[in-house]
GROMACS .gro file of C-alpha atoms in nm:
model
  217
    1MET     CA    1  -0.004  -0.026  -0.032
    2THR     CA    2   0.131   0.325  -0.108
    3ILE     CA    3   0.224   0.550   0.209
    4THR     CA    4   0.044   0.875   0.240
    5ILE     CA    5   0.180   1.152   0.486
    6THR     CA    6   0.029   1.468   0.564
    7ALA     CA    7   0.172   1.815   0.550
    8PHE     CA    8   0.045   2.212   0.581
    9GLU     CA    9  -0.204   2.311   0.306
   10ARG     CA   10  -0.035   2.649   0.340
   11SER     CA   11   0.321   2.659   0.472
   12PRO     CA   12   0.356   2.882   0.792
   13ASP     CA   13   0.713   2.874   0.684
   14LYS     CA   14   0.646   3.000   0.348
   15GLY     CA   15   0.836   2.702   0.200
   16GLN     CA   16   1.176   2.696   0.344
   17GLY     CA   17   1.172   2.348   0.466
   18LEU     CA   18   1.092   2.406   0.820
   19ALA     CA   19   0.774   2.219   0.877
   20ARG     CA   20   0.817   1.857   1.003
   21ASP     CA   21   0.669   1.688   0.702
   22MET     CA   22   0.999   1.792   0.597
   23ARG     CA   23   1.144   1.530   0.806
   24VAL     CA   24   0.949   1.236   0.698
   25ARG     CA   25   0.999   1.344   0.334
   26TRP     CA   26   1.369   1.322   0.359
   27ALA     CA   27   1.356   1.005   0.548
   28LEU     CA   28   1.157   0.859   0.224
   29GLU     CA   29   1.399   0.987  -0.019
   30GLU     CA   30   1.682   0.865   0.182
   31VAL     CA   31   1.524   0.494   0.135
   32GLY     CA   32   1.390   0.509  -0.182
   33GLN     CA   33   1.002   0.502  -0.121
   34PRO     CA   34   0.755   0.684  -0.295
   35TYR     CA   35   0.472   0.848  -0.102
   36THR     CA   36   0.158   1.056  -0.144
   37THR     CA   37   0.082   1.385   0.065
   38ARG     CA   38  -0.240   1.467   0.188
   39LEU     CA   39  -0.291   1.857   0.243
   40VAL     CA   40  -0.463   1.958   0.540
   41SER     CA   41  -0.567   2.324   0.644
   42PHE     CA   42  -0.551   2.491   0.984
   43ARG     CA   43  -0.879   2.425   1.026
   44ALA     CA   44  -0.914   2.063   0.897
   45MET     CA   45  -0.620   1.990   1.163
   46LYS     CA   46  -0.868   2.034   1.442
   47GLU     CA   47  -1.147   1.839   1.319
   48PRO     CA   48  -1.241   1.479   1.407
   49ALA     CA   49  -1.101   1.315   1.082
   50HIS     CA   50  -0.770   1.433   1.148
   51LEU     CA   51  -0.754   1.407   1.529
   52ALA     CA   52  -0.825   0.999   1.496
   53LEU     CA   53  -0.468   1.078   1.327
   54GLN     CA   54  -0.286   1.301   1.520
   55PRO     CA   55  -0.441   1.343   1.854
   56PHE     CA   56  -0.280   1.709   1.901
   57GLY     CA   57  -0.387   1.869   1.562
   58GLN     CA   58  -0.052   1.876   1.419
   59ILE     CA   59   0.130   1.741   1.126
   60PRO     CA   60   0.296   1.519   0.991
   61THR     CA   61   0.084   1.179   1.024
   62TYR     CA   62   0.204   0.857   0.862
   63GLU     CA   63  -0.068   0.587   0.690
   64GLU     CA   64   0.038   0.267   0.511
   65ASP     CA   65  -0.159  -0.052   0.516
   66GLY     CA   66  -0.370   0.008   0.849
   67LEU     CA   67  -0.082   0.179   1.046
   68ALA     CA   68  -0.148   0.538   1.126
   69LEU     CA   69   0.182   0.708   1.297
   70PHE     CA   70   0.217   1.066   1.438
   71GLU     CA   71   0.511   1.232   1.571
   72SER     CA   72   0.775   1.311   1.295
   73GLY     CA   73   1.054   1.163   1.495
   74ALA     CA   74   0.834   0.857   1.569
   75ILE     CA   75   0.792   0.803   1.199
   76VAL     CA   76   1.137   0.888   1.080
   77LEU     CA   77   1.216   0.573   1.302
   78HIS     CA   78   0.963   0.344   1.177
   79ILE     CA   79   1.093   0.425   0.802
   80ALA     CA   80   1.466   0.387   0.939
   81GLU     CA   81   1.367   0.038   1.097
   82ARG     CA   82   1.195  -0.078   0.799
   83HIS     CA   83   1.391   0.024   0.518
   84PRO     CA   84   1.795   0.037   0.474
   85GLY     CA   85   1.987   0.301   0.459
   86LEU     CA   86   1.917   0.537   0.790
   87LEU     CA   87   2.030   0.286   1.040
   88PRO     CA   88   2.337   0.084   1.051
   89ASP     CA   89   2.324  -0.264   1.063
   90ASP     CA   90   2.573  -0.284   1.353
   91ALA     CA   91   2.357  -0.336   1.707
   92ASN     CA   92   2.585  -0.085   1.878
   93ALA     CA   93   2.596   0.168   1.627
   94ARG     CA   94   2.207   0.145   1.580
   95ALA     CA   95   2.161   0.218   1.931
   96ARG     CA   96   2.388   0.508   1.915
   97ALA     CA   97   2.207   0.638   1.600
   98ILE     CA   98   1.881   0.625   1.752
   99ALA     CA   99   2.010   0.802   2.077
  100TRP     CA  100   2.095   1.087   1.845
  101MET     CA  101   1.756   1.088   1.710
  102PHE     CA  102   1.637   1.152   2.055
  103ALA     CA  103   1.932   1.387   2.152
  104ALA     CA  104   1.786   1.597   1.859
  105VAL     CA  105   1.419   1.632   1.979
  106ALA     CA  106   1.462   1.622   2.343
  107THR     CA  107   1.788   1.807   2.388
  108VAL     CA  108   1.870   2.032   2.105
  109GLU     CA  109   1.556   2.135   1.950
  110PRO     CA  110   1.338   2.284   2.306
  111PRO     CA  111   1.540   2.574   2.359
  112ILE     CA  112   1.539   2.640   1.994
  113LEU     CA  113   1.156   2.605   1.982
  114GLU     CA  114   1.167   2.877   2.257
  115ARG     CA  115   1.329   3.112   2.113
  116GLN     CA  116   1.055   3.103   1.826
  117VAL     CA  117   0.801   3.142   2.065
  118ALA     CA  118   0.959   3.423   2.231
  119LEU     CA  119   0.994   3.579   1.899
  120PHE     CA  120   0.651   3.525   1.767
  121ALA     CA  121   0.426   3.427   1.999
  122GLU     CA  122   0.536   3.651   2.285
  123GLY     CA  123   0.679   3.925   2.062
  124ASP     CA  124   0.495   4.192   2.218
  125ARG     CA  125   0.514   4.112   2.602
  126ASN     CA  126   0.744   4.321   2.818
  127TRP     CA  127   0.980   4.042   2.942
  128ARG     CA  128   1.121   3.965   2.580
  129ALA     CA  129   1.404   4.196   2.585
  130GLU     CA  130   1.520   4.016   2.897
  131ARG     CA  131   1.423   3.655   2.818
  132MET     CA  132   1.586   3.661   2.449
  133PRO     CA  133   1.954   3.660   2.600
  134LEU     CA  134   1.857   3.374   2.820
  135VAL     CA  135   1.705   3.170   2.574
  136ASP     CA  136   2.017   3.232   2.295
  137ASN     CA  137   2.272   3.131   2.568
  138ARG     CA  138   2.078   2.827   2.637
  139ILE     CA  139   2.082   2.764   2.276
  140ARG     CA  140   2.460   2.819   2.264
  141ASP     CA  141   2.548   2.590   2.509
  142ARG     CA  142   2.375   2.326   2.348
  143LEU     CA  143   2.555   2.432   2.021
  144GLY     CA  144   2.883   2.423   2.184
  145GLU     CA  145   2.829   2.101   2.312
  146LEU     CA  146   2.737   1.940   1.980
  147SER     CA  147   3.024   2.113   1.837
  148THR     CA  148   3.278   1.972   2.049
  149ARG     CA  149   3.122   1.606   2.020
  150LEU     CA  150   3.107   1.651   1.635
  151GLY     CA  151   3.466   1.781   1.599
  152ASP     CA  152   3.575   1.778   1.216
  153ALA     CA  153   3.370   1.434   1.180
  154GLU     CA  154   3.172   1.437   0.869
  155TRP     CA  155   2.866   1.312   1.091
  156LEU     CA  156   2.787   1.249   1.426
  157ASP     CA  157   2.857   0.878   1.466
  158GLY     CA  158   3.027   0.725   1.136
  159ALA     CA  159   2.821   0.721   0.845
  160PHE     CA  160   2.491   0.942   0.762
  161SER     CA  161   2.180   0.797   0.975
  162ALA     CA  162   1.842   0.911   1.104
  163GLY     CA  163   2.013   1.079   1.358
  164ASP     CA  164   2.198   1.301   1.173
  165LEU     CA  165   1.845   1.335   0.955
  166MET     CA  166   1.677   1.500   1.236
  167MET     CA  167   1.988   1.686   1.418
  168VAL     CA  168   2.051   1.874   1.076
  169HIS     CA  169   1.663   1.957   1.043
  170VAL     CA  170   1.653   2.043   1.394
  171LEU     CA  171   1.960   2.312   1.350
  172ILE     CA  172   1.836   2.429   1.017
  173ARG     CA  173   1.543   2.624   1.232
  174LEU     CA  174   1.847   2.873   1.362
  175ARG     CA  175   1.987   2.997   1.023
  176ALA     CA  176   1.804   3.295   1.021
  177SER     CA  177   1.892   3.388   1.376
  178GLY     CA  178   2.258   3.405   1.296
  179ILE     CA  179   2.353   3.192   1.596
  180LEU     CA  180   2.399   2.860   1.388
  181ALA     CA  181   2.722   3.060   1.197
  182GLU     CA  182   2.881   3.116   1.537
  183TYR     CA  183   2.964   2.763   1.508
  184PRO     CA  184   3.160   2.677   1.161
  185SER     CA  185   3.182   2.306   1.198
  186LEU     CA  186   2.777   2.293   1.282
  187ALA     CA  187   2.723   2.529   0.976
  188ALA     CA  188   2.947   2.278   0.737
  189TYR     CA  189   2.776   1.984   0.876
  190VAL     CA  190   2.423   2.129   0.803
  191ALA     CA  191   2.526   2.242   0.460
  192ARG     CA  192   2.631   1.880   0.406
  193GLY     CA  193   2.321   1.747   0.513
  194GLU     CA  194   2.124   1.994   0.265
  195ALA     CA  195   2.328   1.866  -0.002
  196ARG     CA  196   2.229   1.546  -0.011
  197PRO     CA  197   2.016   1.440  -0.320
  198ALA     CA  198   1.745   1.337  -0.083
  199TYR     CA  199   1.721   1.639   0.089
  200GLN     CA  200   1.709   1.819  -0.231
  201ARG     CA  201   1.439   1.616  -0.396
  202ALA     CA  202   1.244   1.656  -0.031
  203PHE     CA  203   1.280   2.025  -0.039
  204SER     CA  204   1.167   2.051  -0.362
  205ALA     CA  205   0.841   1.861  -0.282
  206GLN     CA  206   0.753   2.066   0.023
  207ARG     CA  207   0.832   2.424  -0.158
  208ALA     CA  208   0.620   2.300  -0.410
  209VAL     CA  209   0.328   2.267  -0.196
  210PHE     CA  210   0.359   2.643  -0.094
  211THR     CA  211   0.420   2.769  -0.442
  212THR     CA  212   0.068   2.597  -0.555
  213ALA     CA  213  -0.138   2.607  -0.255
  214PRO     CA  214  -0.455   2.794  -0.236
  215ASP     CA  215  -0.462   3.093  -0.024
  216ARG     CA  216  -0.719   2.985   0.248
  217ASP     CA  217  -0.738   2.848   0.585
   0.00000   0.00000   0.00000
């Protein structure tokens, strides 16, 4: 059965590849699996049909042969476990790659998302000027640790894996802030991820949604 994923009908990031369906698209492209995309509006995401797939009213979701999944990390892990190319064969290396997937979403991403909330959802609050430096310093702490761990290696643990896929996509969110550029090894790491043909195909597919989607909620 064909894999179906959901994505925003109107991309809030204006086609910059930041929405989380990008992670799923990229994973499917890396393992060579075709898929179809069902676009959902902001209104539809809160309706019963979508909430039955994603109880928090978000994207992406994944459907295949009676299986429905939500949460981008869980979906990418499922894809990586079912198809070769994103997880090593060696059991220990495989476990480490999965650990990096969790590190991306549980350790590195939270302060980055906190920054986005402070900028866009709380931008008019009187505490913003005091809060932003604190948030940015928390991000720098994580990036410094990550940069030290990466060193001069190409990827986090040997060959490219699902751990790198998740980490690169998390770090891409920082590009506009200028913080990523303060860590040349991480900026180069992200650039290597974006240069992968599978990433380019996924980016083009997500970008096409923004350029062709109707202007409605």
